[in-house]
Coordinates of C-alpha atoms and ligand atoms in Angstrom, one line a residue:
M218 CA 102.6 133.2 224.4
N219 CA 102.5 132.1 228.0
M220 CA 101.5 128.6 228.8
F221 CA 97.8 129.5 229.6
A222 CA 97.3 131.3 226.3
R223 CA 98.8 128.4 224.5
M224 CA 96.6 125.8 226.2
R225 CA 93.6 128.0 225.5
A226 CA 94.5 128.3 221.9
I227 CA 95.0 124.5 221.6
S228 CA 91.6 123.7 223.3
V229 CA 89.8 126.3 221.1
S230 CA 91.1 124.8 217.9
L231 CA 90.4 121.3 219.2
I232 CA 86.8 122.2 219.9
L233 CA 86.5 123.8 216.5
A234 CA 87.9 120.7 214.8
L235 CA 85.4 118.5 216.7
M236 CA 82.5 120.8 215.7
V237 CA 83.5 120.6 212.0
A238 CA 83.9 116.8 212.2
G239 CA 80.6 116.4 213.9
G240 CA 78.9 118.6 211.3
L241 CA 80.4 116.6 208.5
A242 CA 79.3 113.3 210.1
A243 CA 75.8 114.7 210.5
V244 CA 75.7 115.8 206.8
S245 CA 76.9 112.4 205.5
T246 CA 74.6 110.3 207.7
G247 CA 71.7 112.6 206.7
K248 CA 72.4 111.9 203.1
Q249 CA 72.5 108.2 203.5
S250 CA 69.3 107.9 205.5
K251 CA 67.4 110.0 203.0
K252 CA 67.2 107.4 200.2
E253 CA 68.9 104.4 201.8
P254 CA 70.5 102.9 198.7
A255 CA 70.8 99.1 198.9
G256 CA 74.1 99.0 197.1
D257 CA 76.8 101.5 196.8
A258 CA 75.4 104.5 195.0
A259 CA 78.8 106.1 194.7
K260 CA 80.1 103.1 192.8
G261 CA 77.0 103.1 190.8
Q262 CA 77.7 106.7 189.7
V263 CA 81.1 105.6 188.4
L264 CA 79.5 102.8 186.5
F265 CA 76.9 105.1 185.1
K266 CA 79.6 107.4 183.8
Q267 CA 81.4 104.5 182.2
N268 CA 78.4 102.8 180.6
C269 CA 75.3 105.0 180.4
D270 CA 76.4 108.7 180.4
L271 CA 77.2 108.5 176.6
C272 CA 73.4 108.2 175.9
H273 CA 71.6 109.4 179.1
Y274 CA 71.7 112.6 181.1
P275 CA 71.6 111.8 184.9
D276 CA 70.5 115.3 185.8
R277 CA 68.1 116.2 182.9
T278 CA 64.9 114.7 181.5
D279 CA 65.5 115.7 177.9
K280 CA 66.9 113.3 175.4
K281 CA 70.6 112.8 174.7
L282 CA 70.6 109.6 172.6
G283 CA 68.2 107.9 175.0
P284 CA 65.8 109.6 177.5
G285 CA 67.2 111.7 180.3
L286 CA 67.0 109.8 183.6
K287 CA 66.7 112.5 186.2
G288 CA 64.0 111.6 188.7
L289 CA 63.6 108.1 187.1
F290 CA 62.2 106.4 190.1
S291 CA 59.7 109.2 190.8
L292 CA 58.2 109.0 187.2
K293 CA 54.8 107.5 186.7
E294 CA 56.0 105.3 183.9
L295 CA 59.3 104.5 182.1
P296 CA 60.1 107.2 179.5
S297 CA 60.2 105.0 176.3
S298 CA 58.4 101.8 177.0
H299 CA 55.7 103.4 179.3
K300 CA 56.0 100.3 181.6
P301 CA 55.6 101.0 185.4
V302 CA 58.7 102.2 187.0
T303 CA 59.7 99.2 189.1
E304 CA 63.2 98.0 190.1
E305 CA 62.4 94.8 188.1
N306 CA 61.5 96.7 184.9
V307 CA 64.5 99.0 185.1
R308 CA 66.8 96.0 185.7
A309 CA 65.3 94.2 182.7
Q310 CA 65.8 97.2 180.5
I311 CA 69.5 97.4 181.5
E312 CA 70.1 93.7 181.1
A313 CA 68.4 93.4 177.7
G314 CA 68.8 96.9 176.4
S315 CA 66.6 97.9 173.4
P316 CA 68.6 96.4 170.5
D317 CA 65.8 97.2 168.0
A318 CA 65.1 100.8 169.0
K319 CA 65.3 103.3 166.1
P320 CA 67.2 105.3 165.3
M321 CA 69.5 104.4 168.2
P322 CA 69.5 101.0 169.9
M323 CA 70.5 100.6 173.6
P324 CA 73.0 97.8 174.1
P325 CA 72.3 94.9 176.5
F326 CA 74.4 95.0 179.7
K327 CA 73.7 91.5 181.0
D328 CA 77.2 90.2 180.3
K329 CA 79.0 93.5 181.0
L330 CA 77.8 94.2 184.6
K331 CA 78.4 91.8 187.5
P332 CA 75.5 91.4 189.9
A333 CA 77.1 93.6 192.5
E334 CA 77.7 96.3 189.8
M335 CA 74.1 96.0 188.8
D336 CA 73.0 96.6 192.5
A337 CA 75.3 99.6 192.7
L338 CA 74.0 101.0 189.5
M339 CA 70.4 100.6 190.7
A340 CA 71.3 102.3 194.0
Y341 CA 72.6 105.2 192.0
L342 CA 69.6 105.4 189.7
K343 CA 67.3 105.7 192.7
T344 CA 69.2 108.9 193.8
L345 CA 68.6 110.7 190.5
Ligands
HEC697 C1 74.2 103.7 173.0 C2 73.3 104.4 173.8 C3 72.8 103.9 175.1 C4 73.5 103.5 176.2 C5 75.0 103.3 176.3 C6 72.6 103.2 177.2 N1 71.3 103.5 176.8 FE1 69.6 103.4 177.9 N2 68.5 103.8 176.3 C7 69.0 104.2 175.0 C8 67.9 104.4 174.1 C9 68.1 104.8 172.6 C10 66.7 104.2 174.8 C11 65.3 104.3 174.3 C12 65.0 102.9 173.9 C13 63.6 102.7 173.2 O1 63.1 103.7 172.7 O2 63.1 101.6 173.3 C14 67.2 103.9 176.2 C15 66.3 103.6 177.2 C16 66.6 103.5 178.6 C17 65.7 103.5 179.7 C18 64.2 103.6 179.6 C19 63.6 102.3 179.3 C20 62.1 102.4 179.2 O3 61.5 101.3 179.4 O4 61.5 103.4 178.9 C21 66.5 103.3 180.8 C22 66.0 103.2 182.3 C23 67.9 103.2 180.4 N3 67.9 103.3 179.0 C24 68.9 103.1 181.3 C25 70.2 102.9 180.8 C26 71.3 102.6 181.7 C27 71.2 102.5 183.2 C28 72.5 102.5 181.0 C29 73.9 102.1 181.4 C30 74.0 100.8 182.0 C31 72.1 102.7 179.6 N4 70.7 103.0 179.6 C32 72.9 102.8 178.5 C33 70.4 104.3 174.7 C34 71.4 103.9 175.5

């Protein structure tokens, strides 16, 4: 390759790299602005997998051991208690659980999740 050809090859690949990077940046900012999670939804997803996934599907509405939570914040009412779907009621459910529910109780998470973890979990639940 002569010098011109090499310079052209370098600038073409540079432009391509910039286009890809720009595209990725647009995609990721687009995602964030869609739901604007208050906490860190990605951390919340990890917490969900560790604490909730055993009993709840995040991507289905049918029952695992507890109700599926897909679209939780777009429901008219909470699936078991039929209370309004508010951040307050969902937090209260997670903190207190449903220790008396039959046949399967939900454990309380008040002492298991730190306030920042609770915020992250709420941010994730809003993306379902
Ligand atoms: C051991 C199983 C189990 C685990 C773990 C569990 N849940 Fe549940 N969850 C249930 C059951 C069972 C119900 C239904 C309770 C009832 O009928 O009162 C429920 C109900 C719910 C509801 C609906 C409450 C309502 O008012 O309708 C939400 C929201 C929920 N769980 C979120 C979570 C989240 C978030 C986690 C993780 C931090 C979690 N659950 C962990 C079993 C579980």
